Amino acid sequence: MDRPPRILQLLPALGDGGVERGTLEMAAYLARKGFENWVASDGGALLAPLRETGAHHLNLKVGKKSPFAINANANRLANLIDANEIDIVHARSRAPAWVGWLAAGRANRRPRFLTTFHGVYSHGNRFKRAYAGVMLKGPLVVANSAFIRDHIMSVYGFPEERIILAPRGVDTSVFDPEKVSEEDKALARAELGAGEDQPLIVIVGRITDWKGHRYLIESLGFAENRHFRLAIIGSGSASVIGELETLIAELDLSGRVTMTGSRRDIPAVMAAADIAVSASIRPEAFGRVAIEAQVMGTPVIATNHGGSLETVIDGKTGYLVPPANPKAFAAAIDTALADPEGLKEMGRVARAHVLENFTVETMLEKEFSAYERLMAERD
């Protein structure tokens, strides 16, 4: 081939989530390397930033799950693959993978097909396994954590040598403590309700019932330290938010807990916090919040399953606790806040840990190696 391969990424939409940001980061990375690349989606908040990278966007509703929609989208995509001379089709979830796999088979060019597992997909019966099985139709699969790699091997029997491990990474040009001023931190603390000398604990991310906010709130009643402020940052399920607000009122914690909704200054929030928490009651495939906090020098208390087992070193960069266990959260909070100097040292170790293992540059290099391997095996 006398030109770099042309790569097409597929995902349902370009919202402001982890999968979407990873897609945008890869598009920008490919553009910097001189690779012409495309993204097919239904658009969204990250469409304008995507276009700024120089990537092309194909407006296709590839997230639709009905067989009719998948078939129609596959036909459209096959024509676009041929028209744009696409060499690699890279799908990032199941419905887009069905569209991409079918389109790759129907296109005259016969592009290579690749998927990235960004999570644990339902596989409790043969129908769900068959639907998720499209993620294994290509010669290679990218896993976004060792937890997901092991899941792919154990549940689907996919061989380890065909899995590319590319753990998610943090953008250190954005999450950089040197770029957050003392004034920025003071403003964030004030807006989150923390007093000048009051420890601040934050939990950042989408609010759903499985993210475990309830158990963190309940832990305040068990913690010996009653001086800290808890800030819950994020949007999500209105019903769950309502339940949390009711719980806070019932436990008489309104003076100690702040719920802010979404914020755009997450680097400043993480830098301002003394501790960040990931309280998920189900294993997270990876969990970027843990590395975003640590790279800002903030230790993390996380539940001891899923990606947190890779990103948080218990007793060194934070603490791991059992899920859905308020007393365990309380004990970890008390231990951490009892030693302020030790907590600062833990933050320094946490930052070094992320810089060594979980940067976006490392992630992109590893995921890009899948493209290189696909093209080499084709030749």
Tab-separated table of C-alpha atoms in Angstrom:
chain	number	residue	atom	x	y	z
A	1	MET	CA	0.000	0.000	0.000
A	2	ASP	CA	1.464	3.342	-1.071
A	3	ARG	CA	-0.398	5.374	1.581
A	4	PRO	CA	-1.189	5.047	5.286
A	5	PRO	CA	-4.238	2.883	5.999
A	6	ARG	CA	-7.544	4.677	6.270
A	7	ILE	CA	-9.370	3.952	9.499
A	8	LEU	CA	-13.059	4.215	10.360
A	9	GLN	CA	-14.263	4.164	13.973
A	10	LEU	CA	-17.892	3.321	14.784
A	11	LEU	CA	-19.888	4.235	17.894
A	12	PRO	CA	-23.528	5.153	18.585
A	13	ALA	CA	-23.015	8.859	19.279
A	14	LEU	CA	-20.420	11.431	20.285
A	15	GLY	CA	-21.624	12.241	23.777
A	16	ASP	CA	-19.335	13.263	26.608
A	17	GLY	CA	-18.449	9.816	27.959
A	18	GLY	CA	-15.331	7.691	28.241
A	19	VAL	CA	-15.829	5.678	25.051
A	20	GLU	CA	-16.573	8.845	23.119
A	21	ARG	CA	-13.511	10.624	24.472
A	22	GLY	CA	-11.357	7.642	23.602
A	23	THR	CA	-12.677	7.771	20.053
A	24	LEU	CA	-11.913	11.483	19.822
A	25	GLU	CA	-8.415	10.959	21.220
A	26	MET	CA	-7.699	8.232	18.672
A	27	ALA	CA	-9.005	10.412	15.830
A	28	ALA	CA	-6.690	13.231	16.889
A	29	TYR	CA	-3.764	10.811	17.279
A	30	LEU	CA	-4.297	9.390	13.792
A	31	ALA	CA	-4.538	12.872	12.304
A	32	ARG	CA	-1.259	13.879	13.971
A	33	LYS	CA	0.394	10.836	12.419
A	34	GLY	CA	-0.926	11.795	8.984
A	35	PHE	CA	-3.595	9.090	8.798
A	36	GLU	CA	-6.831	10.065	7.123
A	37	ASN	CA	-9.586	8.789	9.389
A	38	TRP	CA	-13.355	8.753	9.794
A	39	VAL	CA	-15.891	8.361	12.595
A	40	ALA	CA	-19.443	7.152	11.955
A	41	SER	CA	-21.987	8.096	14.620
A	42	ASP	CA	-25.211	9.986	15.269
A	43	GLY	CA	-23.235	13.084	16.284
A	44	GLY	CA	-23.341	14.763	19.670
A	45	ALA	CA	-21.425	17.064	21.995
A	46	LEU	CA	-17.998	15.969	20.740
A	47	LEU	CA	-18.766	16.370	17.037
A	48	ALA	CA	-17.252	19.860	16.827
A	49	PRO	CA	-14.035	18.827	18.646
A	50	LEU	CA	-13.829	15.789	16.355
A	51	ARG	CA	-13.958	17.948	13.257
A	52	GLU	CA	-11.276	20.197	14.718
A	53	THR	CA	-8.890	17.214	14.664
A	54	GLY	CA	-9.252	16.938	10.895
A	55	ALA	CA	-11.154	13.653	11.046
A	56	HIS	CA	-14.183	13.121	8.818
A	57	HIS	CA	-17.615	12.394	10.267
A	58	LEU	CA	-20.218	10.120	8.692
A	59	ASN	CA	-23.684	10.746	10.090
A	60	LEU	CA	-25.091	7.253	10.635
A	61	LYS	CA	-27.351	5.993	13.425
A	62	VAL	CA	-25.207	2.897	13.941
A	63	GLY	CA	-26.412	2.535	17.527
A	64	LYS	CA	-29.890	1.386	16.481
A	65	LYS	CA	-30.384	-2.233	17.521
A	66	SER	CA	-33.271	-3.454	15.376
A	67	PRO	CA	-32.257	-6.020	12.720
A	68	PHE	CA	-33.850	-3.846	10.020
A	69	ALA	CA	-31.831	-0.780	11.071
A	70	ILE	CA	-28.609	-2.782	11.376
A	71	ASN	CA	-29.070	-4.243	7.894
A	72	ALA	CA	-29.901	-0.873	6.327
A	73	ASN	CA	-26.982	0.844	8.040
A	74	ALA	CA	-24.642	-1.951	6.965
A	75	ASN	CA	-25.611	-1.431	3.326
A	76	ARG	CA	-25.043	2.316	3.591
A	77	LEU	CA	-21.749	1.829	5.376
A	78	ALA	CA	-20.509	-0.694	2.815
A	79	ASN	CA	-20.962	1.925	0.101
A	80	LEU	CA	-19.144	4.522	2.214
A	81	ILE	CA	-16.288	2.079	2.867
A	82	ASP	CA	-15.781	1.620	-0.857
A	83	ALA	CA	-16.221	5.309	-1.666
A	84	ASN	CA	-13.622	6.366	0.912
A	85	GLU	CA	-11.297	3.372	0.448
A	86	ILE	CA	-11.438	2.409	4.125
A	87	ASP	CA	-8.877	-0.200	5.205
A	88	ILE	CA	-9.836	-0.821	8.856
A	89	VAL	CA	-13.295	-0.727	10.455
A	90	HIS	CA	-13.023	-0.304	14.232
A	91	ALA	CA	-16.242	-0.761	16.250
A	92	ARG	CA	-16.514	0.304	19.892
A	93	SER	CA	-19.811	-1.312	20.957
A	94	ARG	CA	-22.194	-4.081	19.917
A	95	ALA	CA	-24.783	-2.517	17.574
A	96	PRO	CA	-22.089	-0.569	15.686
A	97	ALA	CA	-20.052	-3.779	15.562
A	98	TRP	CA	-22.896	-5.608	13.819
A	99	VAL	CA	-23.155	-2.771	11.319
A	100	GLY	CA	-19.400	-2.658	10.810
A	101	TRP	CA	-18.902	-6.397	10.504
A	102	LEU	CA	-21.721	-6.814	7.990
A	103	ALA	CA	-20.570	-3.771	6.027
A	104	ALA	CA	-16.983	-5.023	5.921
A	105	GLY	CA	-18.227	-8.289	4.445
A	106	ARG	CA	-20.415	-6.566	1.863
A	107	ALA	CA	-17.927	-3.926	0.737
A	108	ASN	CA	-15.832	-4.650	-2.325
A	109	ARG	CA	-12.675	-3.607	-0.472
A	110	ARG	CA	-13.012	-6.186	2.332
A	111	PRO	CA	-11.486	-4.000	5.066
A	112	ARG	CA	-10.060	-5.482	8.262
A	113	PHE	CA	-12.457	-5.567	11.223
A	114	LEU	CA	-11.510	-4.664	14.804
A	115	THR	CA	-13.426	-4.153	18.040
A	116	THR	CA	-12.664	-2.679	21.448
A	117	PHE	CA	-14.344	-4.113	24.537
A	118	HIS	CA	-15.138	-1.091	26.708
A	119	GLY	CA	-17.213	-3.039	29.210
A	120	VAL	CA	-18.793	-6.305	30.307
A	121	TYR	CA	-21.694	-7.049	27.996
A	122	SER	CA	-24.747	-9.077	29.001
A	123	HIS	CA	-24.131	-12.766	28.317
A	124	GLY	CA	-26.583	-14.562	30.633
A	125	ASN	CA	-28.326	-16.550	27.885
A	126	ARG	CA	-27.534	-17.751	24.386
A	127	PHE	CA	-29.331	-14.839	22.734
A	128	LYS	CA	-27.327	-12.250	24.659
A	129	ARG	CA	-24.107	-14.167	24.024
A	130	ALA	CA	-24.905	-14.296	20.319
A	131	TYR	CA	-25.568	-10.555	20.218
A	132	ALA	CA	-22.330	-9.786	22.073
A	133	GLY	CA	-20.439	-12.353	20.003
A	134	VAL	CA	-20.060	-9.900	17.136
A	135	MET	CA	-17.378	-8.218	19.242
A	136	LEU	CA	-15.233	-11.308	18.578
A	137	LYS	CA	-15.754	-11.529	14.805
A	138	GLY	CA	-12.451	-9.876	13.947
A	139	PRO	CA	-8.988	-11.422	14.124
A	140	LEU	CA	-8.054	-9.124	17.032
A	141	VAL	CA	-9.857	-7.583	19.991
A	142	VAL	CA	-8.705	-4.608	22.074
A	143	ALA	CA	-9.389	-4.813	25.831
A	144	ASN	CA	-9.426	-1.624	27.882
A	145	SER	CA	-8.209	-3.321	31.068
A	146	ALA	CA	-6.743	-6.597	32.290
A	147	PHE	CA	-10.105	-7.238	33.940
A	148	ILE	CA	-11.828	-7.051	30.544
A	149	ARG	CA	-9.102	-9.142	28.885
A	150	ASP	CA	-9.638	-11.892	31.450
A	151	HIS	CA	-13.413	-11.605	30.990
A	152	ILE	CA	-13.113	-12.059	27.219
A	153	MET	CA	-10.952	-15.136	27.707
A	154	SER	CA	-13.054	-16.779	30.424
A	155	VAL	CA	-16.554	-16.066	29.075
A	156	TYR	CA	-15.964	-16.351	25.335
A	157	GLY	CA	-12.841	-18.516	25.135
A	158	PHE	CA	-11.077	-15.969	22.954
A	159	PRO	CA	-7.315	-16.662	22.815
A	160	GLU	CA	-5.057	-14.312	24.769
A	161	GLU	CA	-2.639	-13.907	21.872
A	162	ARG	CA	-5.428	-12.277	19.834
A	163	ILE	CA	-6.192	-9.686	22.512
A	164	ILE	CA	-4.422	-6.316	22.570
A	165	LEU	CA	-4.369	-4.866	26.093
A	166	ALA	CA	-4.692	-1.068	25.938
A	167	PRO	CA	-5.668	0.292	29.374
A	168	ARG	CA	-7.443	3.635	29.313
A	169	GLY	CA	-5.268	6.674	29.873
A	170	VAL	CA	-5.526	10.191	31.212
A	171	ASP	CA	-4.653	13.277	29.178
A	172	THR	CA	-1.801	14.758	31.195
A	173	SER	CA	-1.947	18.004	29.247
A	174	VAL	CA	-5.385	18.561	30.797
A	175	PHE	CA	-4.932	16.815	34.139
A	176	ASP	CA	-1.782	18.665	35.171
A	177	PRO	CA	-1.417	19.980	38.739
A	178	GLU	CA	0.871	22.743	37.502
A	179	LYS	CA	-1.997	24.198	35.465
A	180	VAL	CA	-4.318	24.511	38.467
A	181	SER	CA	-3.635	27.638	40.515
A	182	GLU	CA	-4.196	27.997	44.233
A	183	GLU	CA	-7.000	30.397	43.342
A	184	ASP	CA	-8.637	27.727	41.143
A	185	LYS	CA	-8.470	25.219	43.965
A	186	ALA	CA	-9.804	27.692	46.504
A	187	LEU	CA	-12.714	28.559	44.226
A	188	ALA	CA	-13.559	24.891	43.662
A	189	ARG	CA	-13.431	24.188	47.390
A	190	ALA	CA	-15.678	27.142	48.148
A	191	GLU	CA	-18.213	26.167	45.504
A	192	LEU	CA	-18.244	22.617	46.857
A	193	GLY	CA	-18.952	23.879	50.361
A	194	ALA	CA	-15.613	23.037	51.978
A	195	GLY	CA	-14.253	25.344	54.658
A	196	GLU	CA	-10.677	26.614	54.591
A	197	ASP	CA	-9.235	23.801	56.732
A	198	GLN	CA	-11.966	21.244	56.118
A	199	PRO	CA	-10.985	18.000	54.343
A	200	LEU	CA	-12.814	17.582	51.035
A	201	ILE	CA	-13.881	14.201	49.684
A	202	VAL	CA	-15.308	14.021	46.164
A	203	ILE	CA	-17.099	11.416	44.096
A	204	VAL	CA	-17.251	12.348	40.412
A	205	GLY	CA	-19.225	10.659	37.663
A	206	ARG	CA	-22.617	9.710	36.360
A	207	ILE	CA	-25.213	9.138	39.070
A	208	THR	CA	-26.871	5.736	38.686
A	209	ASP	CA	-27.920	3.129	41.222
A	210	TRP	CA	-24.839	0.956	40.625
A	211	LYS	CA	-22.281	3.721	41.202
A	212	GLY	CA	-22.691	3.236	44.951
A	213	HIS	CA	-23.318	6.818	46.077
A	214	ARG	CA	-25.804	5.582	48.696
A	215	TYR	CA	-23.167	3.575	50.559
A	216	LEU	CA	-20.710	6.440	50.590
A	217	ILE	CA	-23.362	8.764	52.019
A	218	GLU	CA	-24.283	6.181	54.655
A	219	SER	CA	-20.610	5.870	55.622
A	220	LEU	CA	-20.696	9.403	57.046
A	221	GLY	CA	-22.738	8.056	59.936
A	222	PHE	CA	-20.032	5.514	60.797
A	223	ALA	CA	-16.915	7.667	60.336
A	224	GLU	CA	-15.291	8.968	63.510
A	225	ASN	CA	-14.103	12.039	61.626
A	226	ARG	CA	-17.161	14.293	61.288
A	227	HIS	CA	-15.293	17.351	60.020
A	228	PHE	CA	-14.894	16.550	56.307
A	229	ARG	CA	-17.110	17.700	53.435
A	230	LEU	CA	-18.455	15.278	50.820
A	231	ALA	CA	-19.157	16.627	47.319
A	232	ILE	CA	-21.166	14.526	44.858
A	233	ILE	CA	-20.444	15.752	41.338
A	234	GLY	CA	-22.268	14.549	38.249
A	235	SER	CA	-25.595	14.235	36.503
A	236	GLY	CA	-27.677	11.173	35.785
A	237	SER	CA	-30.841	9.397	36.799
A	238	ALA	CA	-33.385	11.844	38.214
A	239	SER	CA	-34.932	9.115	40.345
A	240	VAL	CA	-31.586	8.108	41.853
A	241	ILE	CA	-30.663	11.745	42.488
A	242	GLY	CA	-33.991	12.185	44.259
A	243	GLU	CA	-33.364	9.100	46.385
A	244	LEU	CA	-29.929	10.392	47.383
A	245	GLU	CA	-31.325	13.801	48.301
A	246	THR	CA	-33.956	12.100	50.467
A	247	LEU	CA	-31.295	9.932	52.123
A	248	ILE	CA	-29.140	12.978	52.894
A	249	ALA	CA	-32.116	14.701	54.509
A	250	GLU	CA	-33.158	11.613	56.481
A	251	LEU	CA	-29.630	11.198	57.866
A	252	ASP	CA	-29.445	14.925	58.667
A	253	LEU	CA	-26.352	15.343	56.486
A	254	SER	CA	-27.355	18.428	54.509
A	255	GLY	CA	-24.651	20.437	56.254
A	256	ARG	CA	-21.939	17.952	55.272
A	257	VAL	CA	-22.863	16.879	51.736
A	258	THR	CA	-23.032	18.957	48.545
A	259	MET	CA	-24.620	17.748	45.296
A	260	THR	CA	-23.531	19.957	42.422
A	261	GLY	CA	-24.576	18.374	39.157
A	262	SER	CA	-22.006	18.270	36.358
A	263	ARG	CA	-18.951	20.531	36.389
A	264	ARG	CA	-16.414	21.308	33.683
A	265	ASP	CA	-13.486	22.037	36.024
A	266	ILE	CA	-12.760	18.437	37.041
A	267	PRO	CA	-8.946	18.884	37.083
A	268	ALA	CA	-9.372	21.720	39.605
A	269	VAL	CA	-11.870	19.660	41.608
A	270	MET	CA	-9.474	16.727	41.783
A	271	ALA	CA	-6.563	18.965	42.742
A	272	ALA	CA	-8.657	20.633	45.439
A	273	ALA	CA	-9.854	17.364	46.970
A	274	ASP	CA	-8.082	15.473	49.720
A	275	ILE	CA	-9.617	12.149	48.687
A	276	ALA	CA	-11.575	10.958	45.639
A	277	VAL	CA	-13.924	7.987	45.796
A	278	SER	CA	-15.075	5.342	43.319
A	279	ALA	CA	-17.906	3.452	45.015
A	280	SER	CA	-19.300	1.257	42.226
A	281	ILE	CA	-21.131	-1.836	43.420
A	282	ARG	CA	-20.552	-3.599	40.075
A	283	PRO	CA	-17.072	-4.041	38.599
A	284	GLU	CA	-16.117	-1.168	36.316
A	285	ALA	CA	-14.330	-2.142	33.140
A	286	PHE	CA	-11.679	0.444	33.936
A	287	GLY	CA	-12.825	3.649	35.619
A	288	ARG	CA	-11.045	6.789	34.456
A	289	VAL	CA	-12.006	8.806	37.531
A	290	ALA	CA	-9.502	6.872	39.632
A	291	ILE	CA	-6.581	7.778	37.397
A	292	GLU	CA	-7.763	11.354	36.869
A	293	ALA	CA	-7.707	11.886	40.630
A	294	GLN	CA	-4.379	10.168	41.176
A	295	VAL	CA	-2.575	12.042	38.423
A	296	MET	CA	-3.626	15.266	40.173
A	297	GLY	CA	-1.987	13.957	43.353
A	298	THR	CA	-5.207	12.905	45.077
A	299	PRO	CA	-5.456	9.427	46.651
A	300	VAL	CA	-8.483	7.281	45.852
A	301	ILE	CA	-10.747	5.077	47.932
A	302	ALA	CA	-12.272	2.533	45.548
A	303	THR	CA	-14.257	-0.667	45.685
A	304	ASN	CA	-12.080	-3.732	45.292
A	305	HIS	CA	-13.198	-5.174	41.968
A	306	GLY	CA	-12.918	-4.532	38.252
A	307	GLY	CA	-10.477	-1.984	36.912
A	308	SER	CA	-9.817	-0.473	40.342
A	309	LEU	CA	-7.658	-3.491	41.179
A	310	GLU	CA	-5.306	-2.306	38.418
A	311	THR	CA	-5.425	1.447	38.935
A	312	VAL	CA	-5.359	1.747	42.749
A	313	ILE	CA	-2.543	0.211	44.798
A	314	ASP	CA	-4.032	-0.538	48.205
A	315	GLY	CA	-2.196	1.298	50.968
A	316	LYS	CA	0.121	3.099	48.535
A	317	THR	CA	-1.962	5.190	46.128
A	318	GLY	CA	-5.252	4.828	47.971
A	319	TYR	CA	-7.423	2.229	49.657
A	320	LEU	CA	-9.533	-0.632	48.337
A	321	VAL	CA	-12.714	-1.546	50.205
A	322	PRO	CA	-15.535	-4.076	49.719
A	323	PRO	CA	-18.459	-2.792	47.635
A	324	ALA	CA	-21.743	-1.731	49.258
A	325	ASN	CA	-20.057	-1.511	52.663
A	326	PRO	CA	-20.527	1.855	54.440
A	327	LYS	CA	-18.479	0.783	57.473
A	328	ALA	CA	-15.518	-0.115	55.256
A	329	PHE	CA	-15.708	3.269	53.535
A	330	ALA	CA	-15.838	4.976	56.931
A	331	ALA	CA	-12.786	3.076	58.177
A	332	ALA	CA	-10.780	3.962	55.063
A	333	ILE	CA	-11.775	7.629	55.335
A	334	ASP	CA	-10.774	7.743	59.010
A	335	THR	CA	-7.441	6.064	58.280
A	336	ALA	CA	-6.648	8.444	55.438
A	337	LEU	CA	-7.638	11.648	57.233
A	338	ALA	CA	-5.843	10.685	60.451
A	339	ASP	CA	-2.460	11.149	58.748
A	340	PRO	CA	-2.417	14.320	56.605
A	341	GLU	CA	1.287	14.058	55.760
A	342	GLY	CA	0.914	10.398	54.871
A	343	LEU	CA	-2.022	11.315	52.651
A	344	LYS	CA	0.106	13.867	50.806
A	345	GLU	CA	2.854	11.289	50.274
A	346	MET	CA	0.257	8.819	49.032
A	347	GLY	CA	-0.834	11.472	46.517
A	348	ARG	CA	2.726	11.849	45.236
A	349	VAL	CA	3.044	8.090	44.772
A	350	ALA	CA	-0.363	8.014	43.075
A	351	ARG	CA	0.669	10.617	40.509
A	352	ALA	CA	3.882	8.764	39.682
A	353	HIS	CA	1.922	5.513	39.340
A	354	VAL	CA	-0.433	6.986	36.746
A	355	LEU	CA	2.310	8.764	34.800
A	356	GLU	CA	4.144	5.467	34.474
A	357	ASN	CA	1.186	3.284	33.536
A	358	PHE	CA	-1.966	5.131	32.496
A	359	THR	CA	-1.363	8.072	30.171
A	360	VAL	CA	-3.430	8.647	27.059
A	361	GLU	CA	-0.239	8.487	24.986
A	362	THR	CA	0.447	4.946	26.199
A	363	MET	CA	-3.163	3.952	25.570
A	364	LEU	CA	-3.132	5.286	22.017
A	365	GLU	CA	0.190	3.661	21.184
A	366	LYS	CA	-1.093	0.276	22.328
A	367	GLU	CA	-4.399	0.605	20.499
A	368	PHE	CA	-2.607	1.818	17.377
A	369	SER	CA	-0.446	-1.317	17.519
A	370	ALA	CA	-3.636	-3.273	16.762
A	371	TYR	CA	-4.003	-1.353	13.495
A	372	GLU	CA	-0.372	-2.048	12.621
A	373	ARG	CA	-0.771	-5.734	13.378
A	374	LEU	CA	-3.946	-6.010	11.309
A	375	MET	CA	-2.281	-4.479	8.276
A	376	ALA	CA	0.881	-6.556	8.727
A	377	GLU	CA	-1.131	-9.783	8.949
A	378	ARG	CA	-3.096	-8.762	5.870
A	379	ASP	CA	0.090	-8.273	3.881
